[in-house]
Amino acid sequence: MKPTAKPLLIKQTEGESLGRFPVWMMRQAGRYLPSYRAIREKYSFWEMATQPEVAAQVSLLPMAEIPVDAIIFFSDILTLPYGLGLPITMKESVGPVTETPLRTLEDFKVFKNFQPETHTSFVGQALNLIKEKIPQEMALLGFAGAPWTVGAYLIEGKANRNFEAIKAWMYREPQVLAQSLDLLAEATLQYLEWQYRCGAHMVQLFDTWIAQMPKAFFDQYYLKILVKIFSKLKAKGIPAIYFTKNSAHLAPSFSEIPASGFSVDEILTLSDWDKLLPQGRFLQGNLDPIILLKGTEGEVRLKTRLLVQEARTLSRPVILNLGHGILPGTPVENARAFVEEARSLWI
C-alpha cells in the first residue's frame, strides 16, 4: 500500500470509509510479549519509560508481531507526576505507590509548576523517535491519565479497592477536591498538547477508576473539568479519545464532553454504548481481554467476527480495540488472531 499523508485510523475517525475497521490494543507493548520481558529484565520500569531510546524501542515491539494500525507510546498514567518529581515507585504485584500521598489543595499546587518541555522532555524525544520509524499510514497515539484516576493514585498512595481517601475527601470537601483535580487537569492538558506537538496524531485520556465516582459529584464538579480539557484540545485541532471503565451510570452526561470519540469497556455491547453515547463521535472497543487470555485462537477469531458484525450496524465510525488493556499472560497468537481477523473482515 502506498503511504498516505494521513494515518488510516485518523481517516476512519473522520468518517472516511477504509473498507475495514482499524484496530489496535491498549497495553499492546506489554508483558505478554517475550521481547518486552527481555527488555524489562535489563531496566526498571521508570528507566524504560524515561529513556527515550528504550521507550521508543518498547513502543515499537508490537509491529514485529502483530499488524496493528496504531502505536501507542510506552509510558504510564503517572509519568506526569513522576516527571514533576513526586516520589512514585512501581512495585511488583502492588502497582504504583506514591510514597507521600497528596491530601490537600496545597499539595496539588505542585502541578502549577509543571512544564512538559522540562519535566517530561523524554516523552517528546520518544515520540519523535517513534514517528521516524513507523509507516505514514500508521497512527501514533499519545495518552495521559485523567484527573480523577491519577488523583486517586496520588491521594490513596497505592491501589485501594475502596478508594477510601479520595472518596472521604470528596464527601467532606467536594469543592476543594474539585479545585485540586482542576490543578492536575491544567497540567494534563499541557502534557497532551506537548505530545501532539511532538508527533502524536491523537491522544487518549484514561479514566479507569471513574466507576468509583458518584453521579452527583460528576455532574456538579468533575464534568466541567473534562469539558475544559476536551474543549481546549478540540480548539487546537487535537483529536482526543475519552476512555472510561464501568461508566454507564455517567454516560447520559457524556454528551457535554467534546471528545472526538469514546473508548468503551465490554460490560455493555457496542450497540448498547451506541444508544447511550452522543452521536457524531466515534466509538472504540470493546472485546473482553479475558477472551484473548483464556480463549483458543478459534474462539478469539469467532468473537472478533461477531464484534465486527455488530460494529457494521452502527452509523458512526468504529475503531476495534479491547474493553481494557491486554492482560499479562495473554498468548501472542491470540493477540495476533484478534488483529488479523479484524483487518481481514471488509465492511
Short mmCIF file of C-alpha atoms in Angstrom, two decimals:
data_model
loop_
_atom_site.label_atom_id
_atom_site.label_comp_id
_atom_site.label_asym_id
_atom_site.label_seq_id
_atom_site.Cartn_x
_atom_site.Cartn_y
_atom_site.Cartn_z
CA MET A 1 0.00 0.00 0.00
CA LYS A 2 1.31 3.42 -0.90
CA PRO A 3 1.93 5.52 2.22
CA THR A 4 -0.65 8.24 2.82
CA ALA A 5 -0.16 11.64 4.39
CA LYS A 6 -2.85 10.90 6.99
CA PRO A 7 -2.94 7.62 9.00
CA LEU A 8 -5.73 5.19 8.20
CA LEU A 9 -7.08 5.30 11.75
CA ILE A 10 -7.44 9.08 11.62
CA LYS A 11 -9.20 8.86 8.25
CA GLN A 12 -11.64 6.36 9.76
CA THR A 13 -12.48 8.60 12.71
CA GLU A 14 -13.15 11.46 10.31
CA GLY A 15 -15.76 9.38 8.52
CA GLU A 16 -13.81 8.15 5.51
CA SER A 17 -14.58 4.53 4.66
CA LEU A 18 -11.48 2.34 4.54
CA GLY A 19 -13.20 -0.92 3.68
CA ARG A 20 -12.36 -2.33 7.12
CA PHE A 21 -12.15 -1.20 10.73
CA PRO A 22 -8.76 -0.06 12.04
CA VAL A 23 -7.55 -1.98 15.09
CA TRP A 24 -5.01 -1.70 17.91
CA MET A 25 -4.88 -2.82 21.56
CA MET A 26 -4.42 -0.91 24.76
CA ARG A 27 -1.21 -2.03 26.55
CA GLN A 28 -0.14 -3.72 23.32
CA ALA A 29 3.52 -3.11 24.27
CA GLY A 30 3.46 -5.09 27.49
CA ARG A 31 4.31 -8.17 29.48
CA TYR A 32 2.53 -10.65 27.21
CA LEU A 33 5.35 -10.09 24.65
CA PRO A 34 8.55 -12.12 25.23
CA SER A 35 10.50 -9.25 23.65
CA TYR A 36 9.11 -6.87 26.28
CA ARG A 37 10.01 -9.21 29.14
CA ALA A 38 13.57 -9.49 27.80
CA ILE A 39 13.98 -5.71 27.87
CA ARG A 40 12.29 -5.44 31.27
CA GLU A 41 14.98 -7.69 32.76
CA LYS A 42 17.56 -5.03 31.92
CA TYR A 43 15.76 -1.93 33.17
CA SER A 44 13.45 -0.77 35.92
CA PHE A 45 10.03 0.43 34.77
CA TRP A 46 10.91 4.10 35.11
CA GLU A 47 14.19 3.57 33.30
CA MET A 48 12.24 2.14 30.40
CA ALA A 49 9.72 4.97 30.40
CA THR A 50 12.17 7.85 30.80
CA GLN A 51 14.97 6.79 28.46
CA PRO A 52 13.67 7.89 25.04
CA GLU A 53 15.52 5.25 23.03
CA VAL A 54 14.24 2.45 25.28
CA ALA A 55 10.69 3.83 25.42
CA ALA A 56 10.65 4.07 21.63
CA GLN A 57 12.03 0.55 21.26
CA VAL A 58 9.37 -0.88 23.57
CA SER A 59 6.58 1.12 21.90
CA LEU A 60 7.51 -0.38 18.53
CA LEU A 61 7.66 -4.01 19.70
CA PRO A 62 4.11 -4.92 18.60
CA MET A 63 4.96 -4.05 14.98
CA ALA A 64 7.22 -7.10 14.79
CA GLU A 65 4.50 -9.47 15.99
CA ILE A 66 1.08 -8.04 15.20
CA PRO A 67 -0.19 -5.89 12.28
CA VAL A 68 -1.73 -3.13 14.39
CA ASP A 69 -2.90 0.14 12.83
CA ALA A 70 -1.59 2.34 15.64
CA ILE A 71 1.33 2.58 18.03
CA ILE A 72 0.68 4.00 21.49
CA PHE A 73 3.88 5.21 23.09
CA PHE A 74 5.17 3.28 26.09
CA SER A 75 4.64 5.17 29.33
CA ASP A 76 2.30 5.24 32.32
CA ILE A 77 -0.58 7.39 33.50
CA LEU A 78 1.62 8.53 36.41
CA THR A 79 4.51 9.70 34.22
CA LEU A 80 3.39 13.32 34.52
CA PRO A 81 3.63 13.48 38.35
CA TYR A 82 6.76 11.32 38.29
CA GLY A 83 8.42 13.72 35.85
CA LEU A 84 7.46 16.58 38.12
CA GLY A 85 9.44 14.92 40.91
CA LEU A 86 6.77 13.25 43.01
CA PRO A 87 8.12 10.09 44.70
CA ILE A 88 6.28 7.35 42.80
CA THR A 89 7.64 3.81 42.72
CA MET A 90 6.47 0.80 40.75
CA LYS A 91 6.24 -2.25 42.98
CA GLU A 92 5.69 -5.75 41.64
CA SER A 93 2.27 -7.21 42.49
CA VAL A 94 1.28 -3.85 44.01
CA GLY A 95 1.48 -1.32 41.20
CA PRO A 96 2.33 2.37 41.54
CA VAL A 97 2.95 3.65 45.06
CA THR A 98 3.03 7.34 45.95
CA GLU A 99 5.40 7.46 48.91
CA THR A 100 3.94 10.75 50.17
CA PRO A 101 0.24 10.92 49.28
CA LEU A 102 -1.28 14.25 48.27
CA ARG A 103 -4.15 15.06 50.63
CA THR A 104 -4.68 18.85 50.49
CA LEU A 105 -5.25 21.61 47.94
CA GLU A 106 -1.83 22.95 48.86
CA ASP A 107 -0.29 19.60 47.92
CA PHE A 108 -1.89 19.77 44.47
CA LYS A 109 -0.48 23.23 43.82
CA VAL A 110 2.73 21.44 42.79
CA PHE A 111 1.06 20.97 39.39
CA LYS A 112 1.16 24.73 38.80
CA ASN A 113 4.89 24.27 38.22
CA PHE A 114 4.52 21.64 35.51
CA GLN A 115 6.26 22.39 32.22
CA PRO A 116 6.13 19.45 29.80
CA GLU A 117 9.23 20.52 27.87
CA THR A 118 11.20 20.48 31.13
CA HIS A 119 9.63 17.77 33.25
CA THR A 120 8.71 15.27 30.52
CA SER A 121 11.13 16.14 27.75
CA PHE A 122 11.90 12.40 27.43
CA VAL A 123 8.31 11.85 26.26
CA GLY A 124 8.73 14.28 23.40
CA GLN A 125 12.01 12.68 22.41
CA ALA A 126 10.48 9.20 22.43
CA LEU A 127 7.55 10.33 20.29
CA ASN A 128 9.90 11.88 17.75
CA LEU A 129 11.91 8.64 17.55
CA ILE A 130 8.77 6.54 17.10
CA LYS A 131 7.35 8.86 14.44
CA GLU A 132 10.50 8.40 12.37
CA LYS A 133 10.17 4.59 12.40
CA ILE A 134 6.51 3.95 11.66
CA PRO A 135 4.92 3.98 8.20
CA GLN A 136 2.84 7.01 7.28
CA GLU A 137 -0.37 5.02 7.26
CA MET A 138 0.13 4.03 10.93
CA ALA A 139 -1.17 6.32 13.68
CA LEU A 140 0.92 7.37 16.67
CA LEU A 141 -1.12 7.79 19.84
CA GLY A 142 -0.31 9.75 22.96
CA PHE A 143 -2.08 9.48 26.30
CA ALA A 144 -2.43 10.66 29.86
CA GLY A 145 -4.33 9.65 32.94
CA ALA A 146 -7.49 11.62 33.67
CA PRO A 147 -7.52 13.83 36.79
CA TRP A 148 -9.82 11.58 38.84
CA THR A 149 -7.89 8.38 38.11
CA VAL A 150 -4.42 9.90 38.56
CA GLY A 151 -5.70 11.79 41.57
CA ALA A 152 -6.93 8.54 43.11
CA TYR A 153 -3.43 7.04 42.97
CA LEU A 154 -1.84 10.21 44.35
CA ILE A 155 -4.35 10.61 47.16
CA GLU A 156 -4.63 6.96 48.17
CA GLY A 157 -0.89 6.34 47.97
CA LYS A 158 -1.42 2.99 46.24
CA ALA A 159 -4.20 0.92 44.69
CA ASN A 160 -7.10 0.71 47.16
CA ARG A 161 -10.26 -1.09 46.12
CA ASN A 162 -12.36 1.02 48.49
CA PHE A 163 -10.87 4.37 47.39
CA GLU A 164 -11.16 5.49 50.99
CA ALA A 165 -9.04 8.63 50.97
CA ILE A 166 -10.29 10.26 47.77
CA LYS A 167 -13.94 9.45 48.48
CA ALA A 168 -13.68 10.67 52.08
CA TRP A 169 -12.24 13.94 50.75
CA MET A 170 -14.99 14.09 48.14
CA TYR A 171 -17.73 13.80 50.75
CA ARG A 172 -16.00 16.12 53.22
CA GLU A 173 -14.86 18.90 50.89
CA PRO A 174 -16.18 18.30 47.37
CA GLN A 175 -15.36 21.77 46.13
CA VAL A 176 -11.79 21.63 47.42
CA LEU A 177 -11.21 18.23 45.86
CA ALA A 178 -12.57 19.57 42.58
CA GLN A 179 -10.18 22.54 42.79
CA SER A 180 -7.30 20.13 43.39
CA LEU A 181 -8.26 17.95 40.43
CA ASP A 182 -8.58 21.06 38.29
CA LEU A 183 -4.95 21.95 39.01
CA LEU A 184 -3.98 18.46 37.86
CA ALA A 185 -6.22 18.90 34.81
CA GLU A 186 -4.35 22.03 33.71
CA ALA A 187 -1.05 20.14 33.83
CA THR A 188 -2.64 17.19 32.00
CA LEU A 189 -3.84 19.46 29.23
CA GLN A 190 -0.34 20.87 28.76
CA TYR A 191 1.05 17.34 28.73
CA LEU A 192 -1.34 16.17 25.99
CA GLU A 193 -0.74 19.28 23.89
CA TRP A 194 3.00 18.64 24.18
CA GLN A 195 2.58 15.08 22.95
CA TYR A 196 0.65 16.30 19.92
CA ARG A 197 3.34 18.86 19.11
CA CYS A 198 5.92 16.08 19.33
CA GLY A 199 4.22 13.90 16.74
CA ALA A 200 1.17 12.15 18.21
CA HIS A 201 -1.74 12.08 15.76
CA MET A 202 -4.32 11.57 18.51
CA VAL A 203 -4.35 11.40 22.31
CA GLN A 204 -6.35 9.33 24.77
CA LEU A 205 -7.37 10.27 28.30
CA PHE A 206 -7.65 7.23 30.59
CA ASP A 207 -10.24 7.39 33.38
CA THR A 208 -10.05 3.80 34.59
CA TRP A 209 -11.42 4.47 38.08
CA ILE A 210 -14.34 6.69 37.08
CA ALA A 211 -16.70 3.90 38.19
CA GLN A 212 -15.96 4.92 41.76
CA MET A 213 -17.36 8.42 41.27
CA PRO A 214 -20.97 9.14 42.29
CA LYS A 215 -23.01 10.78 39.56
CA ALA A 216 -23.76 13.78 41.77
CA PHE A 217 -20.06 14.67 42.07
CA PHE A 218 -19.54 14.02 38.38
CA ASP A 219 -22.37 16.29 37.28
CA GLN A 220 -21.67 19.10 39.72
CA TYR A 221 -17.89 19.21 39.72
CA TYR A 222 -15.99 16.79 37.51
CA LEU A 223 -17.88 17.19 34.24
CA LYS A 224 -16.75 20.79 33.84
CA ILE A 225 -13.12 19.70 34.31
CA LEU A 226 -13.45 17.17 31.49
CA VAL A 227 -15.28 19.66 29.29
CA LYS A 228 -12.44 22.14 29.74
CA ILE A 229 -9.76 19.59 28.81
CA PHE A 230 -11.51 18.32 25.69
CA SER A 231 -12.74 21.77 24.62
CA LYS A 232 -9.21 23.15 24.64
CA LEU A 233 -7.85 20.11 22.79
CA LYS A 234 -10.58 20.46 20.18
CA ALA A 235 -9.89 24.18 19.77
CA LYS A 236 -6.29 23.32 18.91
CA GLY A 237 -7.31 20.65 16.42
CA ILE A 238 -6.10 17.75 18.58
CA PRO A 239 -8.22 14.60 18.18
CA ALA A 240 -8.87 13.07 21.60
CA ILE A 241 -10.45 9.90 22.98
CA TYR A 242 -12.02 9.58 26.42
CA PHE A 243 -11.61 6.06 27.87
CA THR A 244 -13.78 5.03 30.81
CA LYS A 245 -14.49 1.78 32.57
CA ASN A 246 -17.83 0.78 34.15
CA SER A 247 -19.19 4.27 33.47
CA ALA A 248 -22.73 3.58 32.20
CA HIS A 249 -24.20 5.48 35.16
CA LEU A 250 -22.44 8.62 33.89
CA ALA A 251 -22.97 8.15 30.16
CA PRO A 252 -26.07 10.39 29.92
CA SER A 253 -23.83 13.33 30.83
CA PHE A 254 -21.14 12.48 28.27
CA SER A 255 -22.96 14.42 25.56
CA GLU A 256 -21.44 17.57 27.04
CA ILE A 257 -17.86 16.28 26.67
CA PRO A 258 -16.46 17.39 23.28
CA ALA A 259 -14.21 14.35 22.88
CA SER A 260 -13.62 13.12 19.33
CA GLY A 261 -14.55 9.61 20.43
CA PHE A 262 -15.24 7.36 23.38
CA SER A 263 -13.36 4.16 24.19
CA VAL A 264 -15.71 1.75 25.95
CA ASP A 265 -15.45 -1.40 28.02
CA GLU A 266 -17.02 -4.80 27.44
CA ILE A 267 -19.71 -4.61 30.14
CA LEU A 268 -22.16 -3.33 27.53
CA THR A 269 -22.24 -4.20 23.85
CA LEU A 270 -21.16 -1.70 21.22
CA SER A 271 -24.83 -1.39 20.28
CA ASP A 272 -25.73 -0.55 23.88
CA TRP A 273 -22.97 2.05 24.07
CA ASP A 274 -24.11 3.42 20.72
CA LYS A 275 -27.52 4.16 22.22
CA LEU A 276 -26.06 5.70 25.40
CA LEU A 277 -23.33 7.91 23.97
CA PRO A 278 -23.77 11.04 21.86
CA GLN A 279 -23.84 10.69 18.09
CA GLY A 280 -21.29 12.46 15.96
CA ARG A 281 -18.38 10.80 17.81
CA PHE A 282 -16.61 7.56 17.02
CA LEU A 283 -16.59 4.53 19.31
CA GLN A 284 -13.57 2.42 20.22
CA GLY A 285 -13.75 -1.06 21.71
CA ASN A 286 -14.61 -3.48 23.09
CA LEU A 287 -13.55 -7.14 23.02
CA ASP A 288 -13.14 -8.55 26.52
CA PRO A 289 -9.39 -9.03 27.23
CA ILE A 290 -10.28 -12.28 29.02
CA ILE A 291 -11.17 -13.79 25.64
CA LEU A 292 -7.59 -13.22 24.49
CA LEU A 293 -6.19 -14.50 27.77
CA LYS A 294 -8.24 -17.68 28.14
CA GLY A 295 -9.80 -18.42 24.77
CA THR A 296 -8.49 -20.57 21.95
CA GLU A 297 -7.34 -18.93 18.75
CA GLY A 298 -10.54 -20.13 17.09
CA GLU A 299 -12.68 -18.60 19.84
CA VAL A 300 -10.81 -15.31 19.52
CA ARG A 301 -11.43 -15.22 15.77
CA LEU A 302 -15.12 -16.05 16.23
CA LYS A 303 -15.65 -13.34 18.87
CA THR A 304 -13.80 -10.87 16.66
CA ARG A 305 -16.07 -11.66 13.71
CA LEU A 306 -19.12 -11.13 15.93
CA LEU A 307 -17.70 -7.80 17.11
CA VAL A 308 -17.13 -6.69 13.52
CA GLN A 309 -20.67 -7.73 12.57
CA GLU A 310 -22.02 -5.60 15.40
CA ALA A 311 -19.80 -2.63 14.55
CA ARG A 312 -21.09 -2.75 10.97
CA THR A 313 -24.60 -1.96 12.22
CA LEU A 314 -23.56 1.36 13.78
CA SER A 315 -23.95 4.62 11.91
CA ARG A 316 -20.73 6.06 13.32
CA PRO A 317 -17.00 5.31 12.81
CA VAL A 318 -15.58 2.48 14.93
CA ILE A 319 -12.03 1.57 15.96
CA LEU A 320 -11.69 -2.02 17.09
CA ASN A 321 -9.88 -2.48 20.38
CA LEU A 322 -10.23 -4.26 23.71
CA GLY A 323 -12.50 -3.22 26.56
CA HIS A 324 -9.36 -2.52 28.58
CA GLY A 325 -5.64 -3.26 28.35
CA ILE A 326 -4.34 -6.62 27.16
CA LEU A 327 -3.57 -8.82 30.16
CA PRO A 328 -0.18 -10.30 31.14
CA GLY A 329 -0.02 -13.95 30.16
CA THR A 330 -2.08 -13.48 27.02
CA PRO A 331 -0.79 -15.77 24.23
CA VAL A 332 0.78 -13.69 21.47
CA GLU A 333 -1.00 -15.87 18.90
CA ASN A 334 -4.37 -14.84 20.37
CA ALA A 335 -3.49 -11.15 20.19
CA ARG A 336 -2.37 -11.68 16.60
CA ALA A 337 -5.57 -13.58 15.78
CA PHE A 338 -7.71 -10.69 17.03
CA VAL A 339 -5.88 -8.09 14.95
CA GLU A 340 -5.55 -10.26 11.84
CA GLU A 341 -9.22 -11.25 11.91
CA ALA A 342 -10.33 -7.65 12.42
CA ARG A 343 -8.22 -6.48 9.48
CA SER A 344 -9.44 -9.22 7.17
CA LEU A 345 -13.15 -8.52 7.50
CA TRP A 346 -14.34 -5.95 4.99
CA ILE A 347 -17.21 -3.55 5.52
#
